[in-house]
XYZ file of C-alpha atoms in Angstrom:
342
model
C 47.871 104.946 99.776
C 49.039 105.869 95.857
C 45.258 106.507 95.076
C 45.135 108.897 98.284
C 48.338 110.566 96.978
C 47.286 111.169 93.446
C 43.988 112.398 94.510
C 45.425 114.905 96.950
C 48.731 115.820 95.001
C 48.800 115.336 91.117
C 45.009 115.653 90.407
C 44.160 119.174 91.902
C 47.771 120.424 90.406
C 46.686 119.165 86.874
C 43.141 120.435 87.113
C 44.129 123.863 88.190
C 46.648 123.935 85.694
C 44.432 123.065 82.845
C 41.628 126.028 84.373
C 44.558 128.448 85.010
C 46.048 127.987 81.207
C 42.202 128.064 79.699
C 41.569 131.316 81.189
C 45.088 132.778 80.510
C 44.479 131.974 76.679
C 41.285 133.647 76.390
C 41.784 136.390 73.836
C 39.770 139.570 73.440
C 37.311 139.904 70.623
C 37.643 142.199 67.759
C 35.279 145.020 67.944
C 34.516 147.438 65.113
C 35.379 150.889 66.162
C 33.290 153.968 65.562
C 34.329 157.099 63.808
C 35.370 159.555 66.617
C 32.787 162.190 67.625
C 33.459 165.555 67.502
C 32.831 166.858 70.861
C 33.548 170.368 70.153
C 30.245 171.652 70.400
C 29.628 170.393 74.101
C 28.871 173.411 75.908
C 30.173 173.013 79.748
C 32.974 174.720 81.573
C 34.798 171.835 82.843
C 34.709 168.183 81.359
C 34.121 166.439 84.876
C 31.125 168.895 85.552
C 28.626 168.298 82.719
C 25.434 168.683 84.098
C 23.028 165.839 83.353
C 19.874 166.666 80.983
C 17.963 164.168 79.138
C 18.997 165.818 76.020
C 22.768 165.243 76.504
C 22.218 161.518 76.438
C 23.729 159.882 73.393
C 21.330 157.675 71.147
C 21.787 153.725 71.004
C 23.805 153.173 74.201
C 25.803 150.079 74.652
C 26.441 150.207 78.009
C 25.450 152.469 81.085
C 28.004 152.770 83.727
C 26.483 153.798 87.165
C 29.351 155.852 89.021
C 32.263 157.773 88.045
C 35.049 156.465 90.253
C 38.199 155.241 88.871
C 36.526 151.941 88.299
C 33.509 153.097 86.477
C 35.459 155.730 84.182
C 38.109 153.001 83.679
C 35.321 150.545 82.495
C 33.774 152.970 80.321
C 37.016 153.892 78.802
C 37.913 150.521 78.174
C 34.943 149.675 76.358
C 34.743 152.786 74.618
C 38.271 151.778 73.045
C 36.597 148.523 71.619
C 33.918 150.442 69.982
C 30.811 150.652 72.541
C 28.997 154.175 73.448
C 29.152 154.628 77.063
C 26.879 156.473 79.193
C 28.485 157.435 82.698
C 26.000 158.638 85.260
C 27.074 160.074 88.730
C 24.966 161.754 91.331
C 27.842 164.104 92.664
C 28.403 167.467 90.963
C 31.843 166.463 89.811
C 33.285 163.012 87.996
C 36.085 161.452 89.144
C 35.087 159.745 93.217
C 38.134 159.666 95.079
C 40.081 161.463 92.253
C 38.467 164.641 92.335
C 39.660 167.640 94.586
C 38.025 170.217 96.323
C 39.236 173.819 97.327
C 38.546 175.525 100.844
C 39.876 178.759 101.853
C 42.243 178.686 99.014
C 43.735 175.442 99.732
C 43.194 172.332 97.282
C 42.395 169.352 98.988
C 42.321 165.635 97.665
C 39.533 163.530 98.442
C 41.457 159.963 98.258
C 44.598 159.846 96.094
C 47.362 161.168 98.320
C 50.444 159.694 96.272
C 50.888 156.439 93.966
C 53.580 153.725 94.005
C 55.074 151.902 91.606
C 54.035 154.288 88.975
C 55.796 152.795 85.681
C 53.260 149.584 86.018
C 50.192 151.656 86.365
C 51.192 154.494 83.784
C 50.895 151.848 80.993
C 47.479 151.000 82.197
C 46.265 154.775 82.551
C 47.900 155.556 79.233
C 45.784 153.242 77.155
C 42.621 155.199 78.209
C 43.712 158.882 78.750
C 43.609 161.069 75.481
C 46.948 162.344 76.502
C 49.472 160.892 79.135
C 49.252 162.039 82.565
C 52.403 163.278 83.933
C 53.586 162.100 87.253
C 55.753 163.979 89.557
C 57.993 161.960 91.933
C 57.644 163.232 95.844
C 60.635 164.387 97.714
C 62.398 166.045 94.964
C 63.886 168.410 97.371
C 64.249 165.824 100.115
C 66.155 162.957 98.491
C 62.980 161.144 97.398
C 61.061 161.161 101.036
C 57.780 159.481 100.356
C 56.640 158.679 104.085
C 57.406 160.564 107.309
C 56.882 158.266 110.597
C 55.981 160.215 113.667
C 56.494 158.325 117.092
C 55.904 160.491 119.913
C 58.713 163.079 119.342
C 60.666 161.028 117.000
C 60.448 161.243 113.125
C 61.508 158.580 110.714
C 62.156 159.249 107.066
C 61.439 156.628 104.138
C 63.240 157.641 100.985
C 62.678 155.997 97.522
C 64.658 153.061 96.769
C 65.223 149.960 98.600
C 68.519 150.472 99.696
C 67.739 153.838 100.926
C 64.797 152.239 102.992
C 67.422 149.833 104.636
C 70.431 151.838 105.284
C 68.178 154.852 106.804
C 66.990 152.046 109.130
C 70.220 150.678 109.810
C 71.675 154.083 110.748
C 69.110 154.237 113.562
C 69.151 150.531 114.436
C 72.607 149.342 113.729
C 71.919 145.675 115.280
C 68.827 145.068 113.164
C 70.387 145.032 109.583
C 70.267 141.233 109.056
C 66.791 141.583 110.296
C 65.702 144.656 108.283
C 67.099 142.958 105.040
C 65.388 139.790 105.829
C 62.132 141.700 106.529
C 62.414 143.616 102.832
C 63.158 139.993 101.170
C 59.861 138.389 102.591
C 57.895 141.614 101.705
C 59.318 141.504 98.195
C 58.477 137.700 98.238
C 54.892 137.821 99.757
C 53.930 140.626 97.294
C 54.275 138.379 94.214
C 50.769 137.129 93.750
C 50.887 133.333 92.949
C 48.452 131.527 91.066
C 46.095 130.942 93.391
C 45.948 134.379 94.287
C 45.330 135.255 90.350
C 42.625 132.566 90.332
C 40.509 134.102 92.975
C 38.455 136.055 90.463
C 36.716 133.034 89.440
C 33.377 132.936 90.592
C 32.338 129.244 89.871
C 31.520 128.141 93.412
C 32.831 124.582 92.933
C 36.318 125.904 91.775
C 36.212 128.270 94.710
C 35.848 125.357 96.950
C 38.539 123.417 94.916
C 41.251 126.257 95.666
C 40.044 126.387 99.259
C 40.346 122.785 99.926
C 44.084 122.374 98.611
C 45.464 125.897 99.035
C 47.066 125.138 102.312
C 48.420 121.874 100.908
C 50.243 123.379 97.993
C 51.095 126.841 99.009
C 51.740 126.946 102.954
C 53.452 130.248 102.985
C 50.745 131.886 100.989
C 48.236 130.432 103.266
C 50.266 131.605 106.410
C 50.811 134.807 105.323
C 46.905 135.997 104.497
C 46.196 134.601 107.782
C 48.693 136.585 109.850
C 48.657 140.206 111.192
C 51.109 142.854 110.144
C 52.298 142.951 113.532
C 53.046 139.250 113.896
C 54.440 139.032 110.291
C 56.932 141.998 111.438
C 57.544 140.091 114.514
C 59.322 137.432 112.804
C 62.055 139.584 111.879
C 62.628 141.503 115.188
C 61.780 141.896 118.974
C 62.599 145.560 118.994
C 59.451 147.254 119.715
C 60.463 150.411 118.141
C 61.385 148.963 114.912
C 58.049 147.000 114.731
C 56.363 150.450 115.232
C 58.484 152.164 112.439
C 57.933 149.312 110.153
C 54.274 149.259 110.829
C 53.586 153.250 110.398
C 52.451 152.679 106.952
C 49.036 151.245 107.996
C 47.570 154.618 107.186
C 47.726 153.693 103.593
C 45.586 150.206 104.047
C 43.635 151.347 107.211
C 43.352 148.944 110.164
C 46.125 149.029 112.678
C 49.006 146.420 112.451
C 47.312 144.179 115.137
C 44.565 143.989 113.222
C 45.684 144.352 109.393
C 46.627 141.222 107.279
C 50.607 140.833 106.661
C 49.875 139.914 102.913
C 48.249 143.558 102.534
C 50.938 145.101 104.427
C 53.524 143.612 102.595
C 52.144 144.845 99.449
C 51.699 148.273 100.260
C 55.220 148.232 101.645
C 56.533 147.044 98.320
C 54.051 149.260 96.496
C 56.086 152.206 97.719
C 59.746 150.938 98.172
C 60.485 153.020 95.087
C 58.866 156.045 95.977
C 55.442 157.908 95.572
C 54.250 160.013 92.776
C 51.683 162.670 92.114
C 49.759 163.516 88.987
C 50.854 166.849 87.883
C 47.978 169.285 87.884
C 46.174 167.524 90.690
C 44.274 164.346 91.224
C 41.195 165.756 89.267
C 43.468 165.585 85.957
C 43.263 161.496 85.963
C 39.058 161.907 85.316
C 39.663 164.699 82.748
C 42.174 162.916 80.643
C 39.774 159.667 80.660
C 36.709 161.233 79.909
C 37.502 162.270 76.651
C 38.232 158.756 75.284
C 34.578 157.895 76.369
C 33.411 161.096 74.557
C 35.490 160.483 71.463
C 33.322 157.134 70.699
C 29.866 159.051 70.983
C 29.722 158.473 74.907
C 29.192 160.981 77.821
C 29.811 161.160 81.430
C 27.051 163.338 82.919
C 26.875 164.337 86.826
C 24.419 165.783 89.188
C 21.776 163.111 89.011
C 21.009 160.199 91.081
C 20.224 156.645 89.657
C 17.222 155.807 91.430
C 16.699 152.197 90.328
C 17.361 149.398 87.760
C 14.963 148.712 84.828
C 13.887 145.221 84.863
C 11.923 143.094 82.425
C 11.729 139.592 81.938
C 14.436 139.241 84.758
C 16.742 141.215 83.089
C 18.444 144.656 83.575
C 17.506 146.597 80.525
C 18.378 150.241 81.757
C 17.947 152.933 84.559
C 15.715 155.138 86.242
C 16.608 158.575 87.447
C 15.585 160.426 90.458
C 13.484 162.728 88.302
C 11.753 160.016 86.578
C 13.920 159.819 83.239
C 14.234 156.422 81.864
C 17.553 155.383 79.710
C 17.586 152.059 78.356
C 20.859 150.296 77.179
C 22.112 146.828 76.280
C 24.271 146.599 79.312
C 24.370 148.071 82.923
C 27.397 148.210 84.933
C 27.431 149.431 88.618
C 30.229 151.434 89.995
C 28.254 152.756 92.804
C 29.840 152.545 96.354
C 28.340 151.215 99.580
C 26.054 153.334 101.392
């Protein structure tokens, strides 16, 4: 019994703690930065519409990034910040992926970003890779911070920035549910705090993944329960009022599946993400790409659009470059794919 207790309880805790501390203690390597490149001679109308041409490709590329979404541009910018020369290749006519916008009949439309929450945390990350800081405007300036409007038949429910505003506005409509609403928000806050097991999920070693799955339920039953619960069931823990359930589940549009199909852990994270309000970049969503691209260019890199990567170039079982749809072959030490699923 003692052996079984040690094996099931203390040994896994000790092992996972050591692994966690090891990865947490890894320090980034020091890289020699290149002298900033003068990009004033680049001839283009817009920095995010730099059309592909073989003559524009920088020499001695360190890394090729396929795709210019927020993942590809961020990857390229961070590599550039530590001295790497990066070439980002985009098949669309404009860089930015879901960050770009388009105009139709005189009206500008966003393709992916509609509003961002918890901006203080994200601003710190974006400022590292932007040539100048992006200015963020809080939504609902003229409506007391309203960032979401939930419509159910002929009724409208407003979500205002701030936890207490969120609670008090709902309590005004559902006065008998105040305690339940407060407990719901308390749970949302708690579930949104990602624990050690969540942080370790990025580790790819199969034996570690197996070990985490084996002991996850034993050591963190709440986390295990919430990730295996639908958003609707999670909300139902706190209220039996179907109208209130519908209102609380109304933010499902931010994560896709309906509350009866969505995961409560994801739902809680979305709710928590926007509790302090929503923000929109001044100048439109396309400004994000326009602020990141100069960081790549200053280190000798380039972001080129309008030409598709057709395939990877393999030599000796290793990727050594890419071949473009027009037959151009570009070599680099590393290739990163940020291409979406097709």
